[in-house]
Amino acid sequence: MKNLPSIFNLKSKYYFILTISLFIQSCNNERVIQLPEIENAKITEVLDVSPAYIFYDETQPDSTLFNRKNLIGTTNWLVNVDKRLTLRQAIPHIQYLQDRRKKASMHKNEAAKNYFTCNDTSINNLGFVEFTNVNYSDSSEISQDIKTCIMTVDSLKEITFSSSADLNIVFSKENFSLVLPILKSEFGESIKLIMAFNESLSFQDYIKIKSNLASFQNSISNNEFIY
């Protein structure tokens, strides 16, 4: 049985030179996980970590293989999700990790966080997207008040808003920047945007949206809905 490569160093900085894929070898079986690609990540270094993996595996009933055996409860969790998976495939496993983190009692580290691991093509290395406080729910549970607006993501080319203005955009950070002032004029400066994602959206496209909207976090709710 081969030893796992020393990718995660729990005692020092997390270093790994990434090109396209992350390779995991164990018991003579090679698995490949294609990480979602982002640019100009706000977070490029995470210390004191342990990994979980959600592989794309067509031999499994839902085409996913979930490996969480290396997680350590008191560390920051790096969740490696194959970009080819859809939200319908990936989110149940991510919800499991979120619930496990919240229910942890013994030896709990209140400062520990959860991150998605990504391939930051702008630096040819890893970048990270935090999701510690995100709550994933079914779309039937959405509730709205006068200060909330729902951003519905069918695809990167079809994004709509529950606004009196007929807003329909192709996703980009620039387009969102143009829409946000219009929404604030209707819902107020303290607007909370609730994002609802089509379950068929690829994890790559989901992470692209999350990464690009990181700088608008004050206007975005931690509650996300999958429909």
mmCIF file of C-alpha atoms in Angstrom:
data_model
loop_
_atom_site.group_PDB
_atom_site.id
_atom_site.type_symbol
_atom_site.label_atom_id
_atom_site.label_comp_id
_atom_site.label_asym_id
_atom_site.label_seq_id
_atom_site.Cartn_x
_atom_site.Cartn_y
_atom_site.Cartn_z
ATOM 1 C CA MET A 1 0.000 0.000 0.000
ATOM 2 C CA LYS A 2 1.446 3.345 -1.051
ATOM 3 C CA ASN A 3 1.619 6.214 1.383
ATOM 4 C CA LEU A 4 -0.514 9.253 0.714
ATOM 5 C CA PRO A 5 1.581 12.101 -0.709
ATOM 6 C CA SER A 6 2.504 14.726 1.850
ATOM 7 C CA ILE A 7 0.193 17.426 0.537
ATOM 8 C CA PHE A 8 -1.226 18.699 3.804
ATOM 9 C CA ASN A 9 1.224 19.851 6.471
ATOM 10 C CA LEU A 10 -0.712 20.440 9.686
ATOM 11 C CA LYS A 11 2.204 22.029 11.505
ATOM 12 C CA SER A 12 3.238 24.694 9.063
ATOM 13 C CA LYS A 13 2.041 26.501 5.960
ATOM 14 C CA TYR A 14 -0.089 24.771 3.357
ATOM 15 C CA TYR A 15 2.032 24.602 0.224
ATOM 16 C CA PHE A 16 1.171 22.862 -3.002
ATOM 17 C CA ILE A 17 2.090 23.795 -6.557
ATOM 18 C CA LEU A 18 -1.035 23.134 -8.593
ATOM 19 C CA THR A 19 -1.383 22.992 -12.356
ATOM 20 C CA ILE A 20 -4.760 21.521 -13.286
ATOM 21 C CA SER A 21 -5.600 18.547 -11.106
ATOM 22 C CA LEU A 22 -4.933 17.225 -7.629
ATOM 23 C CA PHE A 23 -3.760 13.627 -7.625
ATOM 24 C CA ILE A 24 -4.410 11.292 -4.703
ATOM 25 C CA GLN A 25 -2.810 7.856 -4.634
ATOM 26 C CA SER A 26 -3.714 5.129 -2.189
ATOM 27 C CA CYS A 27 -3.620 1.319 -2.286
ATOM 28 C CA ASN A 28 -2.443 1.384 -5.920
ATOM 29 C CA ASN A 29 -5.597 3.262 -6.971
ATOM 30 C CA GLU A 30 -5.119 6.687 -8.500
ATOM 31 C CA ARG A 31 -7.889 9.231 -8.207
ATOM 32 C CA VAL A 32 -7.953 12.558 -9.933
ATOM 33 C CA ILE A 33 -9.883 15.552 -8.676
ATOM 34 C CA GLN A 34 -10.231 18.537 -10.952
ATOM 35 C CA LEU A 35 -10.441 21.582 -8.728
ATOM 36 C CA PRO A 36 -12.639 24.535 -9.717
ATOM 37 C CA GLU A 37 -10.712 27.397 -11.288
ATOM 38 C CA ILE A 38 -10.771 30.971 -10.013
ATOM 39 C CA GLU A 39 -8.690 34.115 -10.433
ATOM 40 C CA ASN A 40 -7.308 36.571 -7.879
ATOM 41 C CA ALA A 41 -8.470 34.701 -4.784
ATOM 42 C CA LYS A 42 -8.870 36.795 -1.638
ATOM 43 C CA ILE A 43 -7.498 33.877 0.417
ATOM 44 C CA THR A 44 -4.303 32.174 -0.753
ATOM 45 C CA GLU A 45 -3.023 30.647 2.480
ATOM 46 C CA VAL A 46 -4.685 28.616 5.220
ATOM 47 C CA LEU A 47 -2.849 27.223 8.237
ATOM 48 C CA ASP A 48 -3.605 24.193 10.416
ATOM 49 C CA VAL A 49 -5.734 22.191 7.990
ATOM 50 C CA SER A 50 -7.189 18.780 7.240
ATOM 51 C CA PRO A 51 -8.803 17.686 3.940
ATOM 52 C CA ALA A 52 -12.006 16.158 2.661
ATOM 53 C CA TYR A 53 -12.607 15.089 -0.927
ATOM 54 C CA ILE A 54 -15.682 14.821 -3.123
ATOM 55 C CA PHE A 55 -14.525 12.953 -6.214
ATOM 56 C CA TYR A 56 -16.265 12.563 -9.547
ATOM 57 C CA ASP A 57 -16.623 8.796 -9.938
ATOM 58 C CA GLU A 58 -18.930 7.351 -12.582
ATOM 59 C CA THR A 59 -18.819 3.921 -10.920
ATOM 60 C CA GLN A 60 -20.819 5.254 -7.952
ATOM 61 C CA PRO A 61 -24.649 5.537 -7.945
ATOM 62 C CA ASP A 62 -24.575 9.353 -7.823
ATOM 63 C CA SER A 63 -21.181 9.615 -9.578
ATOM 64 C CA THR A 64 -19.560 10.901 -6.378
ATOM 65 C CA LEU A 65 -17.090 9.404 -3.939
ATOM 66 C CA PHE A 66 -16.931 11.187 -0.575
ATOM 67 C CA ASN A 67 -13.724 10.796 1.447
ATOM 68 C CA ARG A 68 -13.762 12.520 4.851
ATOM 69 C CA LYS A 69 -11.600 10.111 6.865
ATOM 70 C CA ASN A 70 -8.697 12.587 7.176
ATOM 71 C CA LEU A 71 -10.732 15.390 8.774
ATOM 72 C CA ILE A 72 -9.638 16.591 12.210
ATOM 73 C CA GLY A 73 -12.329 18.481 14.098
ATOM 74 C CA THR A 74 -10.099 21.182 15.600
ATOM 75 C CA THR A 75 -8.495 22.193 12.280
ATOM 76 C CA ASN A 76 -9.598 24.315 9.345
ATOM 77 C CA TRP A 77 -11.248 22.048 6.786
ATOM 78 C CA LEU A 78 -10.208 22.161 3.140
ATOM 79 C CA VAL A 79 -12.987 20.664 1.061
ATOM 80 C CA ASN A 80 -11.820 19.552 -2.374
ATOM 81 C CA VAL A 81 -14.771 19.206 -4.756
ATOM 82 C CA ASP A 82 -14.424 18.077 -8.354
ATOM 83 C CA LYS A 83 -15.520 20.915 -10.624
ATOM 84 C CA ARG A 84 -17.379 18.502 -12.950
ATOM 85 C CA LEU A 85 -19.984 17.674 -10.308
ATOM 86 C CA THR A 86 -23.331 19.425 -10.221
ATOM 87 C CA LEU A 87 -24.735 21.060 -7.108
ATOM 88 C CA ARG A 88 -27.276 18.249 -6.903
ATOM 89 C CA GLN A 89 -24.376 15.815 -6.506
ATOM 90 C CA ALA A 90 -22.069 17.883 -4.295
ATOM 91 C CA ILE A 91 -24.307 19.821 -1.915
ATOM 92 C CA PRO A 92 -25.586 16.846 0.164
ATOM 93 C CA HIS A 93 -21.987 15.985 1.101
ATOM 94 C CA ILE A 94 -21.200 19.636 1.825
ATOM 95 C CA GLN A 95 -24.297 19.883 4.019
ATOM 96 C CA TYR A 96 -23.091 16.838 5.926
ATOM 97 C CA LEU A 97 -19.775 18.585 6.632
ATOM 98 C CA GLN A 98 -21.515 21.799 7.701
ATOM 99 C CA ASP A 99 -23.748 19.872 10.094
ATOM 100 C CA ARG A 100 -20.811 17.908 11.462
ATOM 101 C CA ARG A 101 -18.921 21.124 12.147
ATOM 102 C CA LYS A 102 -21.875 22.705 13.930
ATOM 103 C CA LYS A 103 -22.602 19.642 16.054
ATOM 104 C CA ALA A 104 -18.994 19.118 17.146
ATOM 105 C CA SER A 105 -18.769 19.371 20.929
ATOM 106 C CA MET A 106 -15.635 17.797 22.371
ATOM 107 C CA HIS A 107 -12.342 19.542 21.591
ATOM 108 C CA LYS A 108 -14.167 22.120 19.474
ATOM 109 C CA ASN A 109 -12.152 24.976 17.979
ATOM 110 C CA GLU A 110 -14.465 27.976 17.627
ATOM 111 C CA ALA A 111 -11.991 29.666 15.270
ATOM 112 C CA ALA A 112 -11.859 26.749 12.810
ATOM 113 C CA LYS A 113 -13.344 27.453 9.388
ATOM 114 C CA ASN A 114 -14.401 25.622 6.227
ATOM 115 C CA TYR A 115 -12.924 26.393 2.811
ATOM 116 C CA PHE A 116 -13.336 25.160 -0.736
ATOM 117 C CA THR A 117 -9.974 24.479 -2.349
ATOM 118 C CA CYS A 118 -9.554 25.996 -5.810
ATOM 119 C CA ASN A 119 -7.009 26.344 -8.578
ATOM 120 C CA ASP A 120 -6.122 30.046 -8.761
ATOM 121 C CA THR A 121 -4.960 30.406 -12.359
ATOM 122 C CA SER A 122 -3.705 33.958 -11.766
ATOM 123 C CA ILE A 123 -0.948 32.692 -9.440
ATOM 124 C CA ASN A 124 -0.684 29.074 -10.625
ATOM 125 C CA ASN A 125 -1.304 27.871 -7.088
ATOM 126 C CA LEU A 126 -4.113 27.249 -4.635
ATOM 127 C CA GLY A 127 -6.789 29.744 -3.673
ATOM 128 C CA PHE A 128 -9.603 29.273 -1.166
ATOM 129 C CA VAL A 129 -13.249 30.285 -0.833
ATOM 130 C CA GLU A 130 -14.634 30.279 2.700
ATOM 131 C CA PHE A 131 -18.096 28.815 3.316
ATOM 132 C CA THR A 132 -18.127 28.341 7.103
ATOM 133 C CA ASN A 133 -21.362 30.223 7.738
ATOM 134 C CA VAL A 134 -23.260 29.301 4.587
ATOM 135 C CA ASN A 135 -26.593 27.552 5.199
ATOM 136 C CA TYR A 136 -27.785 25.394 2.300
ATOM 137 C CA SER A 137 -31.515 24.785 2.023
ATOM 138 C CA ASP A 138 -34.221 23.606 -0.341
ATOM 139 C CA SER A 139 -35.790 26.362 -2.444
ATOM 140 C CA SER A 140 -39.211 25.673 -0.882
ATOM 141 C CA GLU A 141 -37.930 27.245 2.339
ATOM 142 C CA ILE A 142 -37.206 30.707 0.890
ATOM 143 C CA SER A 143 -38.800 33.568 2.801
ATOM 144 C CA GLN A 144 -38.528 37.189 1.738
ATOM 145 C CA ASP A 145 -39.079 40.542 3.429
ATOM 146 C CA ILE A 146 -38.884 44.149 2.272
ATOM 147 C CA LYS A 147 -35.095 44.231 2.531
ATOM 148 C CA THR A 148 -34.346 40.965 0.757
ATOM 149 C CA CYS A 149 -34.050 40.269 -2.939
ATOM 150 C CA ILE A 150 -33.712 36.832 -4.501
ATOM 151 C CA MET A 151 -30.998 36.326 -7.105
ATOM 152 C CA THR A 152 -31.928 33.247 -9.145
ATOM 153 C CA VAL A 153 -29.088 31.546 -10.992
ATOM 154 C CA ASP A 154 -30.255 29.196 -13.744
ATOM 155 C CA SER A 155 -26.869 29.389 -15.457
ATOM 156 C CA LEU A 156 -24.047 31.891 -15.905
ATOM 157 C CA LYS A 157 -25.981 33.255 -18.871
ATOM 158 C CA GLU A 158 -29.339 33.547 -17.112
ATOM 159 C CA ILE A 159 -29.512 35.342 -13.777
ATOM 160 C CA THR A 160 -32.640 37.151 -12.631
ATOM 161 C CA PHE A 161 -33.626 39.222 -9.602
ATOM 162 C CA SER A 162 -36.936 39.553 -7.721
ATOM 163 C CA SER A 163 -37.033 43.255 -8.435
ATOM 164 C CA SER A 164 -39.652 45.578 -9.917
ATOM 165 C CA ALA A 165 -36.985 46.414 -12.496
ATOM 166 C CA ASP A 166 -36.798 43.732 -15.162
ATOM 167 C CA LEU A 167 -33.230 42.669 -14.473
ATOM 168 C CA ASN A 168 -31.742 39.743 -16.350
ATOM 169 C CA ILE A 169 -27.955 39.514 -16.672
ATOM 170 C CA VAL A 170 -25.150 37.326 -17.919
ATOM 171 C CA PHE A 171 -22.913 36.772 -14.906
ATOM 172 C CA SER A 172 -19.770 38.826 -14.421
ATOM 173 C CA LYS A 173 -18.450 40.845 -11.512
ATOM 174 C CA GLU A 174 -18.852 43.981 -13.628
ATOM 175 C CA ASN A 175 -22.500 43.269 -14.464
ATOM 176 C CA PHE A 176 -23.272 42.567 -10.815
ATOM 177 C CA SER A 177 -21.616 45.870 -9.856
ATOM 178 C CA LEU A 178 -23.984 47.669 -12.216
ATOM 179 C CA VAL A 179 -27.072 45.876 -10.894
ATOM 180 C CA LEU A 180 -26.392 46.267 -7.167
ATOM 181 C CA PRO A 181 -27.025 50.062 -6.995
ATOM 182 C CA ILE A 182 -30.361 49.539 -8.780
ATOM 183 C CA LEU A 183 -31.335 46.913 -6.219
ATOM 184 C CA LYS A 184 -30.228 49.135 -3.317
ATOM 185 C CA SER A 185 -32.406 51.955 -4.612
ATOM 186 C CA GLU A 186 -35.418 49.613 -4.371
ATOM 187 C CA PHE A 187 -34.604 47.531 -1.276
ATOM 188 C CA GLY A 188 -32.423 49.965 0.672
ATOM 189 C CA GLU A 189 -28.712 50.202 1.421
ATOM 190 C CA SER A 190 -28.984 47.359 3.940
ATOM 191 C CA ILE A 191 -30.268 44.949 1.262
ATOM 192 C CA LYS A 192 -29.635 41.258 1.752
ATOM 193 C CA LEU A 193 -29.391 39.330 -1.480
ATOM 194 C CA ILE A 194 -30.478 35.692 -1.225
ATOM 195 C CA MET A 195 -28.934 33.461 -3.875
ATOM 196 C CA ALA A 196 -30.907 30.536 -5.326
ATOM 197 C CA PHE A 197 -28.994 28.120 -7.556
ATOM 198 C CA ASN A 198 -30.255 25.613 -10.082
ATOM 199 C CA GLU A 199 -29.239 22.139 -8.894
ATOM 200 C CA SER A 200 -27.904 21.381 -12.381
ATOM 201 C CA LEU A 201 -25.311 24.160 -12.127
ATOM 202 C CA SER A 202 -21.768 22.803 -12.212
ATOM 203 C CA PHE A 203 -19.601 23.238 -9.148
ATOM 204 C CA GLN A 204 -17.168 25.165 -11.373
ATOM 205 C CA ASP A 205 -19.826 27.756 -12.213
ATOM 206 C CA TYR A 206 -20.986 27.925 -8.591
ATOM 207 C CA ILE A 207 -17.466 28.662 -7.358
ATOM 208 C CA LYS A 208 -16.945 31.254 -10.094
ATOM 209 C CA ILE A 209 -19.954 33.169 -8.781
ATOM 210 C CA LYS A 210 -18.935 32.778 -5.129
ATOM 211 C CA SER A 211 -15.375 33.919 -5.786
ATOM 212 C CA ASN A 212 -16.359 36.937 -7.866
ATOM 213 C CA LEU A 213 -18.926 38.124 -5.330
ATOM 214 C CA ALA A 214 -16.655 37.775 -2.287
ATOM 215 C CA SER A 215 -16.100 41.546 -2.139
ATOM 216 C CA PHE A 216 -19.894 42.135 -1.955
ATOM 217 C CA GLN A 217 -20.368 39.844 1.036
ATOM 218 C CA ASN A 218 -22.001 42.527 3.211
ATOM 219 C CA SER A 219 -24.929 42.617 0.787
ATOM 220 C CA ILE A 220 -25.288 38.835 0.425
ATOM 221 C CA SER A 221 -27.150 36.527 2.799
ATOM 222 C CA ASN A 222 -25.471 33.437 4.265
ATOM 223 C CA ASN A 223 -28.601 31.485 3.335
ATOM 224 C CA GLU A 224 -28.331 29.795 -0.068
ATOM 225 C CA PHE A 225 -31.042 27.792 -1.754
ATOM 226 C CA ILE A 226 -30.817 24.936 -4.224
ATOM 227 C CA TYR A 227 -33.803 24.291 -6.509
#
